Amino acid sequence: MSAHPHVDAIVLGGGTMGSATAWELGKRGRSAIVFEQFHHVHDLGAHSGDTRVFRHAYWESPDYVPLVRRADELWMDLEAESGQRILERCGILEMSAHGLDGPQASIECAVAWDIPHEVLAPAEVRARWPMVNIPDDWTVMYSPVAGFLRTVPALRAMMAGATANGVTLRAHEPVRDWGATDQGVWVDTAEGRFTADRLYITAGPWVATTLARLGMPLHVLRKTLFWLGVDDAAAFDSARFPVWAAQTAAGGFYGFPVIDEFGLKCADHQGGHPTTPGTIERTATAEEAAYIVDEVTRLFPGVNGRVQRAAVCMYAMTPDAHFIVDRMPGQPNVIIGGGFSGHGFKFAPAVGEALVELGENPAARPMPILAIDRAVLAV
Ligand SMILES: Cc1cc2nc3c(=O)[nH]c(=O)nc-3n(C[C@H](O)[C@H](O)[C@H](O)COP(=O)(O)OP(=O)(O)OC[C@H]3O[C@@H](n4cnc5c(N)ncnc54)[C@H](O)[C@@H]3O)c2cc1C
């Protein structure tokens, strides 16, 4: 018998998707508890580093476009509710070196879904953005409706909206075990057993451990982020400089306008070493920095290559890099949001909404591309 009152829902993991799920549960007036093992908003999981790319022309699959359009509406709702600036629409430049795929799939997606975009010749790019140095044989797409999300205000605003509607956040309280029957769900923490009608598992890079009983083929990648010095910060401000992605012979790189004293934030999307949340090396190495500095200073000569900040983060990967947003097989009161594979943040409020809908509406179906019974997840 639990000493704690039974609630409608428990959320296991109060990071990106847990905060979004909590916001949705709060909007629906549900009684809910969010368990977070660390502080709410921290730099030990998948959401560290202050900013995330937001874009609609989705090269990964056009199936994501309705989800990102819904997320766009919900980010705007969150800005209105919180009075905070969360999404900066400074545009994105997607660029690729001659002979590489680069933005072709994004261009096709933008055409098919009527997403504002321009296909630009490199000379036009250099004229409009003099800080960009690309050769004449590159392919470039610019989308003005893209930009970046500020992660800290985004997560705080979603959780504030949730708690204002009665959701309880229990930070620094790891879930040690959980279970489900047809009657309901339970989780155990150091404070005892908590019960609910439904459990939402949004454990980020810890999802493989949390879902070990499913034996799913998830893995975690260690990722590094760097902030490089710029000679003229105003030239790289979001009023003049967009988010960018560049496919070169060395890899797939991306970065952001300068928003603080640390300079131009940049990273590579393709690399990364397998790790686990318990064993990850949390300090970036000089070799990792050199690899990024080399490419980014070539693309943007105004970047001076001085590393002013570095961070380490984790991607929770599925085999096909598509998410899992679905009910647990045979246990419809356990709903999983995991495997966001390094591109989930932009969708967060729409994912939170989809998870709660799957939990509460038996007729709701997962998006096929995100379903847990797709072939690559079979064990
Ligand atoms: C370097 C990097 C760059 C990225 N860039 C982009 C980008 O530009 N655009 C984009 O859209 N996405 C991007 N992403 C991806 C995006 O940030 C992630 O997909 C998203 O943050 C995943 O959210 P999550 O809720 O699954 O994980 P998290 O935000 O890490 O949340 C999981 C939470 O669960 C908690 N938890 C785990 N186990 C337990 C337990 N047993 N008990 C209690 N709490 C627990 C953790 O402490 C954590 O707070 C990037 C990711 C990284 C790492």
Tab-separated table of C-alpha atoms and ligand atoms in Angstrom:
chain	number	residue	atom	x	y	z
A	1	MET	CA	0.000	0.000	0.000
A	2	SER	CA	1.544	3.307	-1.094
A	3	ALA	CA	1.833	6.191	1.382
A	4	HIS	CA	1.623	8.643	-1.511
A	5	PRO	CA	-1.688	9.610	-3.130
A	6	HIS	CA	-2.457	7.853	-6.424
A	7	VAL	CA	-2.211	10.230	-9.411
A	8	ASP	CA	-3.305	10.215	-13.041
A	9	ALA	CA	0.215	10.111	-14.438
A	10	ILE	CA	3.879	9.692	-13.555
A	11	VAL	CA	6.624	11.032	-15.803
A	12	LEU	CA	9.979	9.236	-15.472
A	13	GLY	CA	12.620	11.795	-16.480
A	14	GLY	CA	12.084	15.554	-16.309
A	15	GLY	CA	14.363	16.613	-19.188
A	16	THR	CA	13.254	17.795	-22.606
A	17	MET	CA	10.411	15.409	-23.373
A	18	GLY	CA	9.444	14.988	-19.713
A	19	SER	CA	8.990	18.759	-19.338
A	20	ALA	CA	6.914	18.819	-22.526
A	21	THR	CA	4.796	15.893	-21.319
A	22	ALA	CA	4.305	17.624	-17.963
A	23	TRP	CA	3.217	20.835	-19.730
A	24	GLU	CA	0.600	18.881	-21.717
A	25	LEU	CA	-0.625	16.981	-18.631
A	26	GLY	CA	-0.968	20.305	-16.803
A	27	LYS	CA	-2.966	21.823	-19.664
A	28	ARG	CA	-5.336	18.857	-19.447
A	29	GLY	CA	-5.748	19.327	-15.684
A	30	ARG	CA	-4.265	15.944	-14.785
A	31	SER	CA	-2.718	15.106	-11.422
A	32	ALA	CA	0.857	14.140	-12.222
A	33	ILE	CA	4.331	13.752	-10.724
A	34	VAL	CA	7.567	14.215	-12.666
A	35	PHE	CA	10.613	12.410	-11.281
A	36	GLU	CA	13.966	13.882	-12.253
A	37	GLN	CA	17.206	12.370	-10.974
A	38	PHE	CA	19.148	15.672	-11.151
A	39	HIS	CA	18.118	19.366	-11.093
A	40	HIS	CA	15.417	20.372	-13.504
A	41	VAL	CA	17.529	21.508	-16.516
A	42	HIS	CA	21.128	20.257	-16.244
A	43	ASP	CA	24.118	19.530	-18.427
A	44	LEU	CA	24.438	15.777	-17.887
A	45	GLY	CA	21.947	14.443	-20.447
A	46	ALA	CA	20.772	15.388	-23.940
A	47	HIS	CA	19.681	19.015	-23.508
A	48	SER	CA	22.880	20.861	-22.544
A	49	GLY	CA	24.508	23.635	-24.571
A	50	ASP	CA	21.884	26.439	-24.513
A	51	THR	CA	20.592	26.282	-28.109
A	52	ARG	CA	19.040	23.810	-30.569
A	53	VAL	CA	18.386	24.097	-34.316
A	54	PHE	CA	14.755	24.531	-35.372
A	55	ARG	CA	13.904	23.822	-39.025
A	56	HIS	CA	10.906	22.613	-41.034
A	57	ALA	CA	12.390	21.275	-44.311
A	58	TYR	CA	13.273	17.911	-42.900
A	59	TRP	CA	15.895	15.929	-44.830
A	60	GLU	CA	15.618	13.045	-42.343
A	61	SER	CA	12.063	12.370	-43.604
A	62	PRO	CA	9.211	14.606	-44.762
A	63	ASP	CA	6.976	12.593	-42.396
A	64	TYR	CA	8.216	14.899	-39.618
A	65	VAL	CA	6.813	18.062	-41.209
A	66	PRO	CA	3.330	17.915	-39.584
A	67	LEU	CA	5.008	17.283	-36.218
A	68	VAL	CA	7.389	20.223	-36.556
A	69	ARG	CA	4.549	22.480	-37.730
A	70	ARG	CA	2.576	21.535	-34.606
A	71	ALA	CA	5.695	22.131	-32.499
A	72	ASP	CA	6.074	25.572	-34.105
A	73	GLU	CA	2.519	26.484	-32.986
A	74	LEU	CA	3.154	25.182	-29.486
A	75	TRP	CA	6.495	27.031	-29.143
A	76	MET	CA	4.588	30.202	-30.030
A	77	ASP	CA	1.961	29.344	-27.383
A	78	LEU	CA	4.763	28.831	-24.860
A	79	GLU	CA	6.274	32.220	-25.697
A	80	ALA	CA	2.856	33.853	-25.224
A	81	GLU	CA	2.196	31.981	-21.957
A	82	SER	CA	5.615	32.647	-20.451
A	83	GLY	CA	6.473	36.058	-21.904
A	84	GLN	CA	9.895	34.581	-22.792
A	85	ARG	CA	11.725	34.668	-26.131
A	86	ILE	CA	12.305	30.995	-26.948
A	87	LEU	CA	12.494	30.670	-30.752
A	88	GLU	CA	14.725	32.999	-32.775
A	89	ARG	CA	13.815	32.834	-36.457
A	90	CYS	CA	17.150	33.888	-37.904
A	91	GLY	CA	16.902	31.404	-40.818
A	92	ILE	CA	19.141	28.474	-41.728
A	93	LEU	CA	21.748	28.092	-44.460
A	94	GLU	CA	22.117	24.444	-45.465
A	95	MET	CA	25.240	24.013	-47.585
A	96	SER	CA	27.140	21.149	-49.133
A	97	ALA	CA	30.381	20.677	-50.984
A	98	HIS	CA	30.344	19.546	-54.609
A	99	GLY	CA	29.307	15.911	-55.062
A	100	LEU	CA	27.806	15.475	-51.577
A	101	ASP	CA	24.094	15.056	-50.870
A	102	GLY	CA	23.840	18.097	-48.632
A	103	PRO	CA	20.602	20.026	-48.785
A	104	GLN	CA	19.009	18.154	-51.710
A	105	ALA	CA	16.552	16.234	-49.501
A	106	SER	CA	15.730	19.436	-47.586
A	107	ILE	CA	15.019	21.237	-50.869
A	108	GLU	CA	12.730	18.412	-52.021
A	109	CYS	CA	10.922	18.472	-48.659
A	110	ALA	CA	10.543	22.265	-48.798
A	111	VAL	CA	9.067	22.075	-52.314
A	112	ALA	CA	6.687	19.219	-51.452
A	113	TRP	CA	5.437	20.882	-48.238
A	114	ASP	CA	5.486	24.494	-49.419
A	115	ILE	CA	8.070	25.545	-46.828
A	116	PRO	CA	9.587	28.992	-47.501
A	117	HIS	CA	13.074	28.535	-48.947
A	118	GLU	CA	15.518	29.762	-51.580
A	119	VAL	CA	18.099	27.771	-53.519
A	120	LEU	CA	21.099	30.097	-53.762
A	121	ALA	CA	24.259	30.239	-55.840
A	122	PRO	CA	27.393	30.491	-53.677
A	123	ALA	CA	28.123	33.972	-55.089
A	124	GLU	CA	24.718	35.162	-53.810
A	125	VAL	CA	25.471	33.592	-50.426
A	126	ARG	CA	28.816	35.394	-50.180
A	127	ALA	CA	27.159	38.683	-51.163
A	128	ARG	CA	24.358	38.389	-48.586
A	129	TRP	CA	26.500	36.907	-45.825
A	130	PRO	CA	30.057	38.201	-46.336
A	131	MET	CA	31.270	36.175	-43.360
A	132	VAL	CA	30.580	32.925	-45.300
A	133	ASN	CA	33.412	31.584	-47.454
A	134	ILE	CA	32.253	28.775	-49.755
A	135	PRO	CA	33.453	27.806	-53.253
A	136	ASP	CA	31.377	28.262	-56.407
A	137	ASP	CA	30.502	24.581	-56.805
A	138	TRP	CA	28.601	24.197	-53.508
A	139	THR	CA	24.817	23.657	-53.226
A	140	VAL	CA	22.950	25.938	-50.821
A	141	MET	CA	19.405	26.259	-49.497
A	142	TYR	CA	18.249	29.075	-47.233
A	143	SER	CA	15.036	28.827	-45.218
A	144	PRO	CA	14.014	32.038	-43.444
A	145	VAL	CA	11.450	30.424	-41.115
A	146	ALA	CA	14.058	28.241	-39.399
A	147	GLY	CA	16.228	29.373	-36.501
A	148	PHE	CA	17.155	28.238	-33.043
A	149	LEU	CA	15.517	27.475	-29.713
A	150	ARG	CA	16.861	28.676	-26.377
A	151	THR	CA	16.793	25.495	-24.321
A	152	VAL	CA	16.884	26.819	-20.767
A	153	PRO	CA	13.915	29.210	-21.036
A	154	ALA	CA	12.068	26.589	-23.119
A	155	LEU	CA	12.374	23.852	-20.512
A	156	ARG	CA	11.784	26.157	-17.559
A	157	ALA	CA	8.688	27.654	-19.180
A	158	MET	CA	7.171	24.241	-19.941
A	159	MET	CA	7.762	23.038	-16.384
A	160	ALA	CA	6.491	26.328	-14.927
A	161	GLY	CA	3.325	25.964	-17.003
A	162	ALA	CA	2.932	22.411	-15.715
A	163	THR	CA	3.447	23.215	-12.036
A	164	ALA	CA	1.128	26.245	-12.293
A	165	ASN	CA	-1.546	23.712	-13.301
A	166	GLY	CA	-0.828	21.423	-10.340
A	167	VAL	CA	1.814	19.023	-11.713
A	168	THR	CA	4.446	18.155	-9.081
A	169	LEU	CA	8.145	18.136	-9.951
A	170	ARG	CA	10.259	15.907	-7.706
A	171	ALA	CA	13.852	16.786	-8.635
A	172	HIS	CA	16.900	14.935	-7.307
A	173	GLU	CA	14.726	11.844	-6.951
A	174	PRO	CA	15.837	9.028	-9.299
A	175	VAL	CA	13.375	6.285	-10.132
A	176	ARG	CA	14.965	2.983	-9.078
A	177	ASP	CA	12.386	0.621	-10.537
A	178	TRP	CA	8.979	0.655	-12.149
A	179	GLY	CA	6.255	-1.745	-13.145
A	180	ALA	CA	2.813	-1.935	-14.672
A	181	THR	CA	-0.272	-4.118	-14.468
A	182	ASP	CA	-3.637	-3.774	-16.194
A	183	GLN	CA	-4.790	-1.829	-13.110
A	184	GLY	CA	-2.058	0.817	-13.097
A	185	VAL	CA	1.627	1.626	-12.800
A	186	TRP	CA	4.110	2.110	-9.949
A	187	VAL	CA	7.566	3.558	-9.516
A	188	ASP	CA	9.956	3.175	-6.590
A	189	THR	CA	12.243	5.948	-5.374
A	190	ALA	CA	14.118	6.569	-2.122
A	191	GLU	CA	10.863	8.091	-0.840
A	192	GLY	CA	8.831	4.926	-1.377
A	193	ARG	CA	6.325	3.673	-3.914
A	194	PHE	CA	4.216	5.994	-6.081
A	195	THR	CA	1.250	4.783	-8.149
A	196	ALA	CA	-0.633	6.201	-11.117
A	197	ASP	CA	-2.923	5.268	-13.983
A	198	ARG	CA	-0.192	5.831	-16.577
A	199	LEU	CA	3.588	6.055	-16.795
A	200	TYR	CA	5.413	8.190	-19.363
A	201	ILE	CA	9.046	7.108	-19.807
A	202	THR	CA	11.124	10.045	-21.051
A	203	ALA	CA	14.523	9.051	-19.690
A	204	GLY	CA	16.685	10.395	-22.542
A	205	PRO	CA	20.114	8.743	-22.798
A	206	TRP	CA	19.141	6.566	-19.825
A	207	VAL	CA	16.245	5.098	-21.800
A	208	ALA	CA	18.188	1.970	-22.807
A	209	THR	CA	18.857	1.176	-19.130
A	210	THR	CA	15.301	2.028	-18.180
A	211	LEU	CA	13.917	-0.157	-20.939
A	212	ALA	CA	16.489	-2.950	-20.558
A	213	ARG	CA	13.641	-5.419	-20.092
A	214	LEU	CA	12.607	-4.764	-23.710
A	215	GLY	CA	16.119	-5.516	-24.955
A	216	MET	CA	15.810	-2.841	-27.629
A	217	PRO	CA	18.791	-1.998	-29.845
A	218	LEU	CA	19.347	1.557	-28.578
A	219	HIS	CA	22.798	3.009	-28.068
A	220	VAL	CA	24.294	6.243	-26.764
A	221	LEU	CA	26.800	8.447	-28.603
A	222	ARG	CA	29.137	10.922	-26.940
A	223	LYS	CA	28.985	14.332	-28.664
A	224	THR	CA	31.118	17.425	-28.203
A	225	LEU	CA	30.187	21.096	-28.622
A	226	PHE	CA	32.576	24.031	-28.997
A	227	TRP	CA	32.265	27.802	-28.777
A	228	LEU	CA	34.886	29.596	-30.894
A	229	GLY	CA	36.075	33.195	-30.669
A	230	VAL	CA	35.045	35.665	-33.386
A	231	ASP	CA	36.867	38.857	-34.339
A	232	ASP	CA	33.652	40.892	-34.759
A	233	ALA	CA	30.752	39.575	-32.652
A	234	ALA	CA	28.232	41.920	-34.313
A	235	ALA	CA	28.863	40.255	-37.698
A	236	PHE	CA	27.782	36.928	-36.223
A	237	ASP	CA	24.731	38.239	-34.354
A	238	SER	CA	21.385	36.567	-35.168
A	239	ALA	CA	20.215	39.796	-36.835
A	240	ARG	CA	22.834	39.181	-39.563
A	241	PHE	CA	23.970	35.597	-39.328
A	242	PRO	CA	21.745	32.494	-39.546
A	243	VAL	CA	21.969	29.006	-38.154
A	244	TRP	CA	24.024	26.929	-40.611
A	245	ALA	CA	24.740	23.331	-41.566
A	246	ALA	CA	27.556	22.301	-43.871
A	247	GLN	CA	28.256	18.919	-45.420
A	248	THR	CA	31.953	18.700	-46.298
A	249	ALA	CA	34.325	15.852	-47.131
A	250	ALA	CA	35.268	15.810	-43.424
A	251	GLY	CA	31.702	15.428	-42.094
A	252	GLY	CA	28.443	17.207	-41.287
A	253	PHE	CA	28.927	20.397	-39.253
A	254	TYR	CA	26.448	22.941	-37.896
A	255	GLY	CA	26.378	26.011	-35.736
A	256	PHE	CA	24.585	29.053	-34.393
A	257	PRO	CA	24.815	32.830	-34.317
A	258	VAL	CA	26.760	34.366	-31.437
A	259	ILE	CA	24.428	34.934	-28.476
A	260	ASP	CA	26.877	35.477	-25.611
A	261	GLU	CA	30.504	36.067	-24.697
A	262	PHE	CA	31.488	32.491	-25.561
A	263	GLY	CA	31.359	33.059	-29.320
A	264	LEU	CA	30.176	30.912	-32.209
A	265	LYS	CA	28.776	27.565	-31.045
A	266	CYS	CA	29.472	24.695	-33.446
A	267	ALA	CA	29.568	20.903	-33.575
A	268	ASP	CA	29.480	17.960	-35.905
A	269	HIS	CA	26.322	15.883	-36.223
A	270	GLN	CA	27.789	12.774	-37.836
A	271	GLY	CA	30.625	11.723	-35.530
A	272	GLY	CA	30.545	10.514	-31.934
A	273	HIS	CA	31.806	7.550	-29.929
A	274	PRO	CA	29.590	4.902	-28.302
A	275	THR	CA	29.290	5.447	-24.549
A	276	THR	CA	26.896	5.088	-21.626
A	277	PRO	CA	25.539	7.747	-19.236
A	278	GLY	CA	27.458	6.085	-16.396
A	279	THR	CA	30.852	5.896	-18.071
A	280	ILE	CA	30.982	8.892	-20.432
A	281	GLU	CA	34.150	11.014	-20.500
A	282	ARG	CA	32.793	14.505	-19.850
A	283	THR	CA	35.791	16.572	-20.970
A	284	ALA	CA	36.294	17.393	-24.648
A	285	THR	CA	39.786	16.712	-25.986
A	286	ALA	CA	42.145	18.975	-27.925
A	287	GLU	CA	41.892	16.600	-30.939
A	288	GLU	CA	38.097	16.910	-30.957
A	289	ALA	CA	38.404	20.694	-30.852
A	290	ALA	CA	41.001	20.772	-33.642
A	291	TYR	CA	38.743	18.797	-35.989
A	292	ILE	CA	35.919	21.339	-35.605
A	293	VAL	CA	38.173	24.416	-35.581
A	294	ASP	CA	39.770	23.348	-38.848
A	295	GLU	CA	36.447	23.152	-40.721
A	296	VAL	CA	34.697	26.103	-39.137
A	297	THR	CA	37.530	28.603	-39.573
A	298	ARG	CA	37.707	27.605	-43.244
A	299	LEU	CA	33.960	28.244	-43.688
A	300	PHE	CA	33.923	31.493	-41.698
A	301	PRO	CA	37.237	33.393	-41.811
A	302	GLY	CA	35.969	35.792	-39.102
A	303	VAL	CA	36.044	32.911	-36.613
A	304	ASN	CA	39.473	32.986	-35.002
A	305	GLY	CA	39.532	29.419	-33.745
A	306	ARG	CA	40.117	30.178	-30.063
A	307	VAL	CA	38.105	27.608	-28.065
A	308	GLN	CA	36.243	29.628	-25.420
A	309	ARG	CA	33.935	26.918	-24.089
A	310	ALA	CA	33.404	23.198	-24.653
A	311	ALA	CA	30.678	20.781	-23.578
A	312	VAL	CA	29.885	17.089	-23.841
A	313	CYS	CA	26.375	15.804	-24.486
A	314	MET	CA	24.709	12.505	-25.460
A	315	TYR	CA	22.610	11.314	-28.399
A	316	ALA	CA	20.249	8.398	-27.596
A	317	MET	CA	20.273	6.600	-30.933
A	318	THR	CA	17.842	4.188	-32.536
A	319	PRO	CA	19.151	2.087	-35.464
A	320	ASP	CA	17.316	4.243	-38.052
A	321	ALA	CA	17.726	7.548	-36.119
A	322	HIS	CA	13.931	7.953	-35.929
A	323	PHE	CA	12.319	8.452	-32.517
A	324	ILE	CA	10.177	6.103	-30.426
A	325	VAL	CA	6.864	7.728	-29.523
A	326	ASP	CA	4.500	4.891	-28.730
A	327	ARG	CA	2.921	2.685	-26.092
A	328	MET	CA	4.952	-0.160	-24.653
A	329	PRO	CA	4.078	-3.465	-26.361
A	330	GLY	CA	1.431	-5.312	-24.306
A	331	GLN	CA	1.319	-2.487	-21.726
A	332	PRO	CA	-0.764	0.422	-23.072
A	333	ASN	CA	-0.542	2.375	-19.779
A	334	VAL	CA	3.245	2.754	-20.267
A	335	ILE	CA	4.093	5.282	-22.967
A	336	ILE	CA	7.628	5.764	-24.257
A	337	GLY	CA	9.276	8.867	-25.682
A	338	GLY	CA	12.869	7.931	-26.398
A	339	GLY	CA	15.647	7.435	-28.913
A	340	PHE	CA	15.578	11.051	-30.098
A	341	SER	CA	18.825	10.448	-31.988
A	342	GLY	CA	20.243	13.954	-31.808
A	343	HIS	CA	17.361	15.809	-33.468
A	344	GLY	CA	14.435	15.741	-31.040
A	345	PHE	CA	14.468	19.069	-29.243
A	346	LYS	CA	12.659	21.082	-31.921
A	347	PHE	CA	9.661	18.730	-31.668
A	348	ALA	CA	9.441	18.634	-27.863
A	349	PRO	CA	6.025	20.204	-27.197
A	350	ALA	CA	4.449	18.254	-30.068
A	351	VAL	CA	6.019	15.053	-28.737
A	352	GLY	CA	4.658	15.795	-25.247
A	353	GLU	CA	1.210	16.282	-26.747
A	354	ALA	CA	1.473	13.059	-28.789
A	355	LEU	CA	2.640	11.030	-25.769
A	356	VAL	CA	-0.277	12.193	-23.605
A	357	GLU	CA	-2.725	11.547	-26.448
A	358	LEU	CA	-1.360	7.997	-26.815
A	359	GLY	CA	-1.731	7.542	-23.054
A	360	GLU	CA	-5.284	8.818	-22.810
A	361	ASN	CA	-6.972	8.028	-26.113
A	362	PRO	CA	-7.159	4.310	-26.984
A	363	ALA	CA	-7.971	5.252	-30.600
A	364	ALA	CA	-4.755	7.291	-30.992
A	365	ARG	CA	-2.130	5.690	-33.221
A	366	PRO	CA	1.612	6.402	-33.266
A	367	MET	CA	3.146	7.976	-36.348
A	368	PRO	CA	4.330	4.898	-38.302
A	369	ILE	CA	7.897	6.239	-38.562
A	370	LEU	CA	7.991	6.533	-34.726
A	371	ALA	CA	6.194	3.263	-33.888
A	372	ILE	CA	7.840	0.797	-31.533
A	373	ASP	CA	6.920	-2.202	-33.718
A	374	ARG	CA	8.860	-0.999	-36.762
A	375	ALA	CA	11.249	-3.580	-38.127
A	376	VAL	CA	14.565	-2.037	-37.006
A	377	LEU	CA	13.488	-2.128	-33.359
A	378	ALA	CA	12.522	-5.810	-33.409
A	379	VAL	CA	14.425	-7.867	-30.855
B	1	LIG	C1	25.060	17.900	-28.756
B	1	LIG	C2	23.605	17.812	-29.089
B	1	LIG	C3	23.072	18.661	-30.055
B	1	LIG	C4	21.736	18.580	-30.417
B	1	LIG	N1	21.231	19.448	-31.346
B	1	LIG	C5	19.920	19.429	-31.646
B	1	LIG	C6	19.384	20.408	-32.513
B	1	LIG	O1	20.099	21.284	-32.986
B	1	LIG	N2	18.048	20.375	-32.763
B	1	LIG	C7	17.229	19.423	-32.218
B	1	LIG	O2	16.033	19.447	-32.494
B	1	LIG	N3	17.726	18.500	-31.369
B	1	LIG	C8	19.031	18.483	-31.075
B	1	LIG	N4	19.549	17.581	-30.197
B	1	LIG	C9	18.690	16.541	-29.657
B	1	LIG	C10	17.852	16.959	-28.473
B	1	LIG	O3	18.560	17.815	-27.611
B	1	LIG	C11	17.417	15.674	-27.796
B	1	LIG	O4	16.744	14.861	-28.763
B	1	LIG	C12	16.479	15.926	-26.632
B	1	LIG	O5	17.056	16.814	-25.710
B	1	LIG	C13	16.170	14.589	-25.976
B	1	LIG	O6	15.325	14.802	-24.878
B	1	LIG	P1	15.072	13.669	-23.810
B	1	LIG	O7	13.957	14.136	-22.962
B	1	LIG	O8	14.957	12.356	-24.497
B	1	LIG	O9	16.440	13.606	-22.976
B	1	LIG	P2	16.919	14.573	-21.769
B	1	LIG	O10	16.602	15.987	-22.085
B	1	LIG	O11	18.308	14.214	-21.428
B	1	LIG	O12	15.961	14.152	-20.572
B	1	LIG	C14	15.988	12.874	-19.969
B	1	LIG	C15	15.864	13.107	-18.478
B	1	LIG	O13	15.540	11.895	-17.817
B	1	LIG	C16	16.196	11.934	-16.552
B	1	LIG	N5	16.262	10.560	-16.047
B	1	LIG	C17	16.805	9.486	-16.667
B	1	LIG	N6	16.664	8.368	-15.917
B	1	LIG	C18	16.012	8.762	-14.795
B	1	LIG	C19	15.559	8.063	-13.629
B	1	LIG	N7	15.759	6.732	-13.461
B	1	LIG	N8	14.914	8.756	-12.672
B	1	LIG	C20	14.683	10.099	-12.814
B	1	LIG	N9	15.102	10.808	-13.886
B	1	LIG	C21	15.746	10.136	-14.866
B	1	LIG	C22	17.535	12.541	-16.893
B	1	LIG	O14	18.218	13.030	-15.756
B	1	LIG	C23	17.141	13.641	-17.864
B	1	LIG	O15	16.884	14.874	-17.231
B	1	LIG	C24	20.893	17.621	-29.819
B	1	LIG	C25	21.424	16.782	-28.825
B	1	LIG	C26	22.743	16.873	-28.462
B	1	LIG	C27	23.286	15.959	-27.402
